[in-house]
Short mmCIF file of C-alpha atoms and ligand atoms in Angstrom, two decimals:
data_model
loop_
_atom_site.label_atom_id
_atom_site.label_comp_id
_atom_site.label_asym_id
_atom_site.label_seq_id
_atom_site.Cartn_x
_atom_site.Cartn_y
_atom_site.Cartn_z
CA MET A 1 43.96 -34.12 -23.05
CA ALA A 2 41.52 -31.30 -22.18
CA LYS A 3 42.15 -29.60 -18.85
CA VAL A 4 39.95 -30.83 -16.01
CA VAL A 5 38.16 -28.07 -14.09
CA ALA A 6 36.50 -29.62 -11.05
CA GLY A 7 34.49 -27.98 -8.29
CA ASN A 8 34.35 -29.53 -4.82
CA TRP A 9 31.44 -27.87 -3.09
CA LYS A 10 32.18 -29.57 0.25
CA MET A 11 29.21 -29.12 2.64
CA ASN A 12 27.63 -26.27 0.64
CA HIS A 13 24.68 -25.89 -1.73
CA GLY A 14 21.53 -27.89 -1.04
CA PRO A 15 19.27 -28.93 -3.93
CA ALA A 16 17.53 -25.55 -4.41
CA VAL A 17 20.79 -23.57 -4.41
CA THR A 18 22.24 -26.17 -6.79
CA GLU A 19 19.46 -25.52 -9.30
CA GLY A 20 20.02 -21.78 -8.94
CA PHE A 21 23.74 -22.28 -9.53
CA PHE A 22 23.14 -24.00 -12.86
CA GLU A 23 20.68 -21.33 -13.98
CA ARG A 24 23.52 -18.83 -13.66
CA PHE A 25 26.50 -20.99 -14.66
CA ARG A 26 27.18 -19.94 -18.25
CA PRO A 27 30.83 -20.20 -19.24
CA ASP A 28 31.74 -18.97 -22.74
CA ALA A 29 30.98 -21.47 -25.47
CA ASN A 30 34.68 -22.27 -25.87
CA ALA A 31 34.77 -23.59 -22.31
CA GLY A 32 33.33 -26.75 -23.89
CA SER A 33 36.95 -27.69 -24.46
CA VAL A 34 37.53 -28.32 -20.74
CA ARG A 35 36.28 -31.33 -18.82
CA LEU A 36 33.93 -29.94 -16.19
CA VAL A 37 33.32 -31.94 -13.03
CA PHE A 38 31.16 -31.10 -10.02
CA PHE A 39 31.28 -32.71 -6.59
CA PRO A 40 28.11 -31.47 -4.85
CA PRO A 41 26.87 -32.86 -1.54
CA ASP A 42 25.17 -36.25 -2.08
CA LEU A 43 21.75 -34.74 -1.40
CA SER A 44 22.23 -32.29 -4.30
CA LEU A 45 23.57 -34.79 -6.83
CA ALA A 46 20.23 -35.38 -8.54
CA ALA A 47 19.45 -31.65 -8.63
CA GLY A 48 22.82 -30.98 -10.24
CA ILE A 49 22.53 -33.73 -12.82
CA GLY A 50 18.98 -32.61 -13.63
CA SER A 51 19.73 -28.92 -13.96
CA ALA A 52 23.21 -28.69 -15.52
CA ARG A 53 22.92 -26.97 -18.90
CA VAL A 54 26.51 -27.59 -19.98
CA PRO A 55 28.25 -30.93 -20.52
CA ALA A 56 29.59 -31.92 -17.11
CA ASP A 57 30.33 -35.00 -15.06
CA PHE A 58 29.22 -35.36 -11.47
CA GLY A 59 30.85 -37.12 -8.58
CA VAL A 60 30.49 -37.72 -4.86
CA GLN A 61 32.86 -36.40 -2.20
CA ASN A 62 33.34 -39.65 -0.30
CA ILE A 63 32.30 -43.32 -0.36
CA HIS A 64 32.51 -46.27 2.00
CA TRP A 65 34.35 -49.37 0.80
CA GLU A 66 31.54 -51.80 1.58
CA ALA A 67 28.77 -52.21 -1.02
CA ALA A 68 26.00 -52.23 1.61
CA GLY A 69 25.51 -52.90 5.28
CA ALA A 70 24.80 -51.60 8.76
CA LEU A 71 26.94 -48.48 8.41
CA THR A 72 24.75 -45.56 9.43
CA GLY A 73 25.43 -42.37 7.55
CA GLU A 74 27.63 -43.90 4.84
CA ILE A 75 27.03 -44.37 1.11
CA SER A 76 28.59 -46.98 -1.14
CA ALA A 77 30.28 -46.62 -4.51
CA GLU A 78 27.54 -48.76 -6.05
CA MET A 79 24.80 -46.42 -4.77
CA ALA A 80 26.67 -43.36 -5.99
CA LYS A 81 26.98 -44.94 -9.43
CA GLU A 82 23.29 -45.81 -9.51
CA ALA A 83 22.43 -42.21 -8.55
CA GLY A 84 24.36 -40.88 -11.56
CA ALA A 85 27.82 -40.19 -10.17
CA ALA A 86 30.70 -40.91 -12.54
CA LEU A 87 33.53 -40.05 -10.15
CA ALA A 88 34.34 -40.13 -6.43
CA LEU A 89 36.74 -37.95 -4.46
CA ILE A 90 38.76 -40.18 -2.17
CA GLY A 91 41.06 -39.20 0.70
CA HIS A 92 40.35 -35.48 0.54
CA SER A 93 42.45 -33.55 3.03
CA GLU A 94 39.38 -32.83 5.17
CA ARG A 95 38.51 -36.53 5.26
CA ARG A 96 42.07 -37.36 6.30
CA HIS A 97 42.65 -34.53 8.79
CA VAL A 98 39.16 -33.75 10.17
CA PHE A 99 37.71 -37.27 10.07
CA GLY A 100 40.93 -39.24 10.61
CA GLU A 101 40.84 -41.24 7.39
CA THR A 102 43.97 -43.37 7.01
CA ASP A 103 46.06 -44.39 4.00
CA ALA A 104 44.69 -47.93 4.41
CA GLU A 105 41.09 -46.69 4.26
CA VAL A 106 41.88 -44.56 1.21
CA ASP A 107 43.22 -47.68 -0.47
CA ARG A 108 40.06 -49.67 0.30
CA LYS A 109 37.93 -46.86 -1.13
CA VAL A 110 39.96 -46.78 -4.33
CA GLY A 111 39.26 -50.49 -4.71
CA ALA A 112 35.55 -49.94 -4.09
CA ALA A 113 35.36 -47.17 -6.69
CA GLY A 114 37.00 -49.43 -9.25
CA ARG A 115 34.62 -52.30 -8.45
CA ALA A 116 31.61 -50.00 -9.01
CA GLY A 117 32.95 -48.36 -12.16
CA LEU A 118 33.49 -44.93 -10.61
CA VAL A 119 36.55 -42.85 -11.51
CA PRO A 120 38.46 -42.31 -8.26
CA VAL A 121 39.97 -38.84 -7.83
CA VAL A 122 42.44 -39.60 -5.09
CA CYS A 123 43.73 -36.66 -3.06
CA VAL A 124 47.23 -36.36 -1.65
CA GLY A 125 49.15 -33.48 -0.10
CA GLU A 126 51.55 -32.52 2.66
CA LEU A 127 51.07 -30.55 5.88
CA ILE A 128 53.04 -27.32 6.28
CA GLU A 129 55.26 -28.94 8.95
CA GLU A 130 56.08 -31.75 6.55
CA ARG A 131 56.96 -29.29 3.77
CA LYS A 132 59.12 -27.20 6.10
CA ALA A 133 60.91 -30.34 7.27
CA GLY A 134 61.80 -31.19 3.64
CA ARG A 135 59.49 -34.22 3.67
CA LEU A 136 57.32 -33.38 0.62
CA GLU A 137 58.60 -36.23 -1.52
CA GLU A 138 58.50 -38.81 1.28
CA VAL A 139 54.88 -37.91 2.16
CA LEU A 140 53.64 -37.98 -1.43
CA ARG A 141 55.39 -41.28 -2.14
CA ARG A 142 53.89 -42.81 1.01
CA GLN A 143 50.38 -41.58 0.17
CA VAL A 144 50.53 -42.71 -3.47
CA GLY A 145 52.23 -45.98 -2.51
CA ALA A 146 49.30 -46.84 -0.23
CA PHE A 147 46.78 -47.01 -3.11
CA ARG A 148 48.91 -47.55 -6.18
CA ALA A 149 48.41 -51.32 -6.35
CA SER A 150 44.61 -50.92 -6.19
CA LEU A 151 44.69 -48.68 -9.26
CA GLY A 152 45.66 -51.71 -11.32
CA ALA A 153 42.00 -52.80 -11.25
CA VAL A 154 40.64 -49.34 -12.09
CA GLU A 155 39.87 -48.35 -15.65
CA GLU A 156 40.32 -44.60 -15.24
CA PHE A 157 41.50 -42.47 -12.32
CA MET A 158 42.91 -39.06 -11.41
CA VAL A 159 45.08 -37.82 -8.57
CA ALA A 160 44.60 -34.40 -6.98
CA TYR A 161 47.62 -32.80 -5.33
CA GLU A 162 46.24 -30.53 -2.63
CA PRO A 163 48.86 -29.16 -0.22
CA VAL A 164 47.03 -28.95 3.09
CA TRP A 165 48.47 -25.49 3.84
CA ALA A 166 46.91 -24.09 0.65
CA ILE A 167 43.36 -25.35 1.20
CA GLY A 168 40.95 -22.58 2.11
CA THR A 169 43.80 -20.31 3.23
CA GLY A 170 44.17 -18.02 0.21
CA GLU A 171 47.78 -19.21 0.06
CA THR A 172 48.42 -20.98 -3.25
CA ALA A 173 51.31 -23.14 -4.32
CA THR A 174 53.28 -21.45 -7.08
CA PRO A 175 53.08 -23.08 -10.52
CA ASP A 176 56.65 -24.33 -9.90
CA ASP A 177 55.64 -25.87 -6.54
CA ALA A 178 52.72 -27.60 -8.24
CA SER A 179 54.88 -28.91 -11.08
CA GLU A 180 57.48 -30.24 -8.66
CA ALA A 181 54.87 -32.10 -6.60
CA HIS A 182 53.02 -33.41 -9.66
CA ALA A 183 56.25 -34.81 -11.08
CA ILE A 184 56.80 -36.69 -7.80
CA VAL A 185 53.23 -38.05 -7.93
CA ARG A 186 53.71 -39.20 -11.52
CA ASP A 187 56.98 -40.87 -10.68
CA ALA A 188 55.40 -42.61 -7.69
CA LEU A 189 52.60 -43.86 -9.96
CA GLY A 190 55.20 -45.50 -12.18
CA SER A 191 53.64 -47.10 -15.25
CA LEU A 192 50.27 -45.51 -14.33
CA GLY A 193 51.76 -42.01 -14.30
CA ARG A 194 50.01 -40.76 -17.42
CA ALA A 195 46.72 -40.22 -15.57
CA PRO A 196 45.55 -36.63 -15.02
CA VAL A 197 47.05 -34.95 -11.95
CA LEU A 198 45.03 -31.96 -10.73
CA TYR A 199 46.13 -29.13 -8.44
CA GLY A 200 43.91 -27.92 -5.59
CA GLY A 201 44.35 -25.24 -2.94
CA SER A 202 43.06 -21.65 -3.18
CA VAL A 203 42.61 -21.75 -6.96
CA ASN A 204 40.81 -18.64 -8.22
CA PRO A 205 40.23 -16.88 -11.55
CA ALA A 206 43.45 -14.87 -11.15
CA ASN A 207 45.82 -17.82 -10.65
CA ALA A 208 44.04 -20.61 -12.57
CA ALA A 209 45.63 -19.99 -15.98
CA ALA A 210 49.20 -19.90 -14.63
CA LEU A 211 48.65 -23.08 -12.61
CA MET A 212 47.08 -24.94 -15.54
CA SER A 213 49.91 -23.82 -17.84
CA ALA A 214 52.54 -25.34 -15.54
CA PRO A 215 54.21 -28.59 -16.64
CA ASP A 216 52.48 -31.72 -15.34
CA VAL A 217 49.34 -29.83 -14.18
CA ASP A 218 46.34 -31.34 -15.97
CA GLY A 219 43.62 -29.34 -14.28
CA VAL A 220 42.35 -27.89 -11.02
CA LEU A 221 40.20 -29.00 -8.10
CA VAL A 222 38.53 -25.87 -6.78
CA GLY A 223 36.84 -25.42 -3.39
CA GLY A 224 35.65 -21.96 -2.35
CA ALA A 225 35.87 -20.40 -5.82
CA SER A 226 33.64 -23.13 -7.29
CA LEU A 227 30.63 -22.06 -5.22
CA ASP A 228 29.83 -18.94 -7.22
CA PRO A 229 28.69 -19.66 -10.79
CA GLU A 230 30.24 -16.53 -12.31
CA VAL A 231 33.57 -17.05 -10.57
CA PHE A 232 33.75 -20.74 -11.45
CA ALA A 233 32.82 -19.97 -15.07
CA ARG A 234 35.90 -17.75 -15.27
CA ILE A 235 38.10 -20.62 -14.06
CA ALA A 236 36.57 -22.90 -16.70
CA GLU A 237 37.27 -20.26 -19.34
CA ALA A 238 40.88 -19.99 -18.11
CA GLY A 239 41.27 -23.76 -18.60
CA ALA A 240 39.83 -23.53 -22.09
CA ALA A 241 42.19 -20.68 -22.97
CA VAL A 242 45.20 -22.72 -21.81
CA GLY A 243 43.98 -25.53 -24.05
CA PRO A 244 44.70 -29.23 -24.01
CA GLY A 245 48.11 -30.63 -23.19
P1 LIG B 1 39.90 -24.18 -1.70
O1 LIG B 1 39.89 -23.94 -3.20
O2 LIG B 1 38.75 -23.53 -1.00
O3 LIG B 1 41.25 -23.83 -1.13
O4 LIG B 1 39.70 -25.75 -1.47
C1 LIG B 1 40.49 -26.63 -2.19
C2 LIG B 1 39.95 -28.00 -2.02
O5 LIG B 1 40.01 -28.56 -0.94
C3 LIG B 1 39.31 -28.64 -3.17
O6 LIG B 1 39.07 -29.98 -2.94
#
């Protein structure tokens, strides 16, 4: 399976900047052997889809579990699909820790993504206190356990392991840390454990190849380093150089 190189732009890049990004985003031709995914803000989704010059899939950063209704400010999985999204990030660390999203809500969103035919990219990861207290495995099993049953109705999905202490801090998990956590996620997924498991948290062009070469790491979910087209192209090239597997 080709490595997945995904960029989560968070609340950055409006439509005009998005078009400018794709004018300058020119990874080497061999980077065609990675699966590129972009998660722009919803308002930039159409600009991204319309201006990407390389094969890439697009997704949204969050969905609500209802299909429609009086829910000001929310978007549904069905709307995202209609607007051209193929994937949806669900339960990102910032959704969980800044906006108070719960395991139960994450589970409902996974179900909604499946119903609409979106590929859920479900995020899990421990806080630094949990890691220091030796609770990594317990936390990951709890988080995966909360949505595992809903994956039964989903055709395709991914999990992103993003240790909260490594997000936006410049502190990266070592390849061994990532492998250890990914193996726990796979085990917790049981019979569904062959799905891609991505690593996220301060990925950059210097550490991307080592992380993607680590056992059980199927790709990367990149925040800050995905915002610059030249920098993100180098991460895509690193994934292509590592090759499938
Ligand atoms: P950074 O790469 O900026 O640490 O963000 C990681 C992330 O949250 C991707 O979803």
